[in-house]
GROMACS .gro file of C-alpha atoms in nm:
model
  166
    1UNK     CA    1  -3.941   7.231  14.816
    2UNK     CA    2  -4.113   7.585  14.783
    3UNK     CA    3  -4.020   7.821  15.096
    4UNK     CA    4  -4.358   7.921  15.288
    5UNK     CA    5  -4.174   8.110  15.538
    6UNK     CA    6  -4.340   8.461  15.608
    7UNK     CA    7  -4.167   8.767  15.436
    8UNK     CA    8  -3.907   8.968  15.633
    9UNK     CA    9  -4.007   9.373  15.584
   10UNK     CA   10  -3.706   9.382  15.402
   11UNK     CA   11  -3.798   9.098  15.197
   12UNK     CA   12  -4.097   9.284  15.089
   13UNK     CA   13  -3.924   9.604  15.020
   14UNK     CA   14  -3.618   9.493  14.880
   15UNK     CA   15  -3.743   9.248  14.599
   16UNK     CA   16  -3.639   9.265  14.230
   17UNK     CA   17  -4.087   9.312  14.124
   18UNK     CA   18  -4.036   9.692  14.286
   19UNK     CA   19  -3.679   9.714  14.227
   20UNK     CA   20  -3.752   9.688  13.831
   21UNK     CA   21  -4.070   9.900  13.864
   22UNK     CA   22  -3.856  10.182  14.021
   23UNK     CA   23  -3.590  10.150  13.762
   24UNK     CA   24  -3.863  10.157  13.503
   25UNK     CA   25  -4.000  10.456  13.620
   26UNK     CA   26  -3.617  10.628  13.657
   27UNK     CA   27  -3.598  10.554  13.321
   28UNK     CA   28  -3.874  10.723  13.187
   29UNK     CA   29  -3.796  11.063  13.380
   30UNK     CA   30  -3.442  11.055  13.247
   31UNK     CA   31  -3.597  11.032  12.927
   32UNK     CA   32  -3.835  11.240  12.978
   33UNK     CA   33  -3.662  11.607  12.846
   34UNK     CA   34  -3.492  11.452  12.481
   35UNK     CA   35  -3.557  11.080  12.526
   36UNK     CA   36  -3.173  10.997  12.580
   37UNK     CA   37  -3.138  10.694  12.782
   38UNK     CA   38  -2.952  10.688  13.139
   39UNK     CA   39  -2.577  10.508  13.104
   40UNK     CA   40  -2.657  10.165  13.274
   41UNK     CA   41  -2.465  10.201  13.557
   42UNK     CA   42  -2.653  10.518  13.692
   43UNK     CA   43  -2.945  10.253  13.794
   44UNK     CA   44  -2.711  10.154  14.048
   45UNK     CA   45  -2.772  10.429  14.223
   46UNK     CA   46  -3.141  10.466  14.189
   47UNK     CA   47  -3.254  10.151  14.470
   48UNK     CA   48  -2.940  10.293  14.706
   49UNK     CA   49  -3.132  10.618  14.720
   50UNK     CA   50  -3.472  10.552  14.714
   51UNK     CA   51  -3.482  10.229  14.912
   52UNK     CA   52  -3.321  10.443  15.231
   53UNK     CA   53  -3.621  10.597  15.407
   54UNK     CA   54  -3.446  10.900  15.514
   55UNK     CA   55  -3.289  10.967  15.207
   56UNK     CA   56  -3.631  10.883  15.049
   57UNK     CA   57  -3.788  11.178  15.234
   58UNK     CA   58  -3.522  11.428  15.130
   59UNK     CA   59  -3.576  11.362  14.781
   60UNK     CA   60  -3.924  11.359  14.840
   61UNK     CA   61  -3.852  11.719  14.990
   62UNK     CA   62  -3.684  11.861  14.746
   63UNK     CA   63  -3.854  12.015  14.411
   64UNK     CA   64  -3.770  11.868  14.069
   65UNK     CA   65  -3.642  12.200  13.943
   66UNK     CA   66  -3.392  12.255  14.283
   67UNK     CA   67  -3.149  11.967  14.070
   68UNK     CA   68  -2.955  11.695  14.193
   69UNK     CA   69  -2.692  11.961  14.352
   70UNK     CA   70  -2.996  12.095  14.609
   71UNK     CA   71  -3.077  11.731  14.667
   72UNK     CA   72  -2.747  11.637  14.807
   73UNK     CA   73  -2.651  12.003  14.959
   74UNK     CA   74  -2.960  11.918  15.225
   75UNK     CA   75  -2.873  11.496  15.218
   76UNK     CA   76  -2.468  11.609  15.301
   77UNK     CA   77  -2.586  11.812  15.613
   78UNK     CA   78  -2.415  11.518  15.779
   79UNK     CA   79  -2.158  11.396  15.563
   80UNK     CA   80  -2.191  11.053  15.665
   81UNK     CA   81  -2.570  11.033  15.480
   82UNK     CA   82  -2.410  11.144  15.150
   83UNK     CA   83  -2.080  10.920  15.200
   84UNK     CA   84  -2.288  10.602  15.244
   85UNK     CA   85  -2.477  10.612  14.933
   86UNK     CA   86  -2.158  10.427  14.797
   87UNK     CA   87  -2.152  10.152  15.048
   88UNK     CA   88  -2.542  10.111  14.979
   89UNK     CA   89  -2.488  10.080  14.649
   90UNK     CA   90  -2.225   9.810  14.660
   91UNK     CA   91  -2.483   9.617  14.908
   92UNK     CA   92  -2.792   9.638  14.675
   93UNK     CA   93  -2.601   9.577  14.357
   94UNK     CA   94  -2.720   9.206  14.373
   95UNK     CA   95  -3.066   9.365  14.396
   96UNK     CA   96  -2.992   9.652  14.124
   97UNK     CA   97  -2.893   9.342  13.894
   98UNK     CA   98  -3.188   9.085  13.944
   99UNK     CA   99  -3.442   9.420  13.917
  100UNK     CA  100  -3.236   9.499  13.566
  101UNK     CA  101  -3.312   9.133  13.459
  102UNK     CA  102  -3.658   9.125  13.601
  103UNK     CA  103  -3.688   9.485  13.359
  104UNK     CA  104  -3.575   9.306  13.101
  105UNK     CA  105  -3.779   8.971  13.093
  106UNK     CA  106  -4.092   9.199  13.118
  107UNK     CA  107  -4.003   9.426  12.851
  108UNK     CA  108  -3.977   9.750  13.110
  109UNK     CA  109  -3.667   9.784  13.012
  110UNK     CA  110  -3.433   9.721  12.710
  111UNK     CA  111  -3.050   9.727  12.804
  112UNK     CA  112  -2.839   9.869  12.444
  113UNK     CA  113  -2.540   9.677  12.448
  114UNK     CA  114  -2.351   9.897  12.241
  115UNK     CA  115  -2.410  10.222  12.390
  116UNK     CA  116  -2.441  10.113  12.751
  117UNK     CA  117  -2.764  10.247  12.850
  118UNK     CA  118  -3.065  10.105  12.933
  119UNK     CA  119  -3.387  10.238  12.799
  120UNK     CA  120  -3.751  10.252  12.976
  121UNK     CA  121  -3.981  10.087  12.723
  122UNK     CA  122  -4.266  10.313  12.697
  123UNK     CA  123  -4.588  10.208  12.845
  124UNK     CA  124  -4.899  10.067  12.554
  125UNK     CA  125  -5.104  10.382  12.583
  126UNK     CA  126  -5.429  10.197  12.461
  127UNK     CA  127  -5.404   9.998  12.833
  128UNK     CA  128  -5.479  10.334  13.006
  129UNK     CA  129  -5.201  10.445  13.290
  130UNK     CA  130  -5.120  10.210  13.581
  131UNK     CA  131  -5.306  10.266  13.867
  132UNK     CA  132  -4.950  10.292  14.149
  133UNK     CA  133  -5.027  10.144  14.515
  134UNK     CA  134  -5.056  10.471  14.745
  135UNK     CA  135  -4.800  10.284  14.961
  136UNK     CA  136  -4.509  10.293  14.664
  137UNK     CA  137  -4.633  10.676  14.509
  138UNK     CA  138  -4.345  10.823  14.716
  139UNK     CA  139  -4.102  10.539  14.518
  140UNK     CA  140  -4.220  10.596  14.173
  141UNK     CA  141  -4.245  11.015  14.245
  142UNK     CA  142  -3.886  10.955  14.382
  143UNK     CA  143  -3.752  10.799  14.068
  144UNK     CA  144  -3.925  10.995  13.785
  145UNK     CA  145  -3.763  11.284  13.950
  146UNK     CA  146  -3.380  11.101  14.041
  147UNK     CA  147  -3.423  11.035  13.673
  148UNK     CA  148  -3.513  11.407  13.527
  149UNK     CA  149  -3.216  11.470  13.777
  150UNK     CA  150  -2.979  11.259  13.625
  151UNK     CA  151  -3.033  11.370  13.288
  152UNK     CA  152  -2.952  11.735  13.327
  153UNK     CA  153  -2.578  11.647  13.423
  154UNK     CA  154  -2.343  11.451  13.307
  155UNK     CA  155  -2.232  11.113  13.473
  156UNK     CA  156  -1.905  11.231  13.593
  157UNK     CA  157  -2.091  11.509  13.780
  158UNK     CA  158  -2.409  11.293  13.896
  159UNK     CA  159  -2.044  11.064  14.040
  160UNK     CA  160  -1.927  11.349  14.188
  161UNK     CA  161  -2.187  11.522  14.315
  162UNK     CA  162  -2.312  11.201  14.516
  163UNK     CA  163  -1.952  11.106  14.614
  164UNK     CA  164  -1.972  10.801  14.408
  165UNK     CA  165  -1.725  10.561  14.210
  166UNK     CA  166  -1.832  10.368  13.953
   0.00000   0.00000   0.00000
């Protein structure tokens, strides 16, 4: 029996459509400098951060050459904001996972076994570029630059910078 209850906010926020859009577009700014592509369990950490309004708006603050090390210098102006990116992570993994396998199914994303790493498929250039909601531009600037973040360091220091376990 289909469910025609009315979406919670988080319902609408948290779903695995925008969660694999997001990770799409993390993708493709990680690849963006050599076309390397991110170590799978990095996209953990990309719905943890951009999914949290305030930590939304400090990435959104921060310029895409200032680095990941800038980005969680201002976050870590109260400890507590940087610590929790680990809890939120272990919430939204469920989320993280289903977004991965939406990617997936729709050919966003293609997840190398071998390697670990999960690439953004690149868009068909003949359909034009995606015209993005204005409501979800802060999401997708967010990831493309969590992503070009992410692939100037190393994963041990993207884990230690963000005070992360993996």
């Amino acid at each position: 029996m289909p469910d025609h209850r009315p979406l919670s906010e988080i319902e609408i926020v948290q779903n695995p459509a925008l969660g694999a859009f997001v990770l799409w577009r993390f993708g493709l700014g990680y690849q963006s400098e050599d076309g390397r592509a991110p170590l799978l369990p990095l996209s953990f950490l990309v719905l943890p951060l951009l999914l949290h309004r305030p930590t939304l708006e400090v990435i959104s603050s921060t310029y895409k050459t200032s680095g990941l090390a800038l980005f969680a210098g201002k976050l870590g102006k109260e400890r507590e904001n940087l610590l929790a990116i680990h809890e939120r992570a272990l919430a939204l993994r469920p989320l993280t996972f289903q977004s991965i396998g939406l990617g997936i199914n729709q050919r966003l994303l293609t997840l190398d076994y071998e390697n670990v790493t999960i690439r953004a498929n690149t868009p068909d250039s003949s359909k034009g570029k995606p015209a993005i909601p204005e409501r979800i531009k802060a999401l997708t600037n967010g990831a493309d630059k969590l992503g070009f973040w992410f692939s100037q360091l190393s994963f041990q220091q993207v884990a230690s910078i963000l005070v992360v376990q993996f």
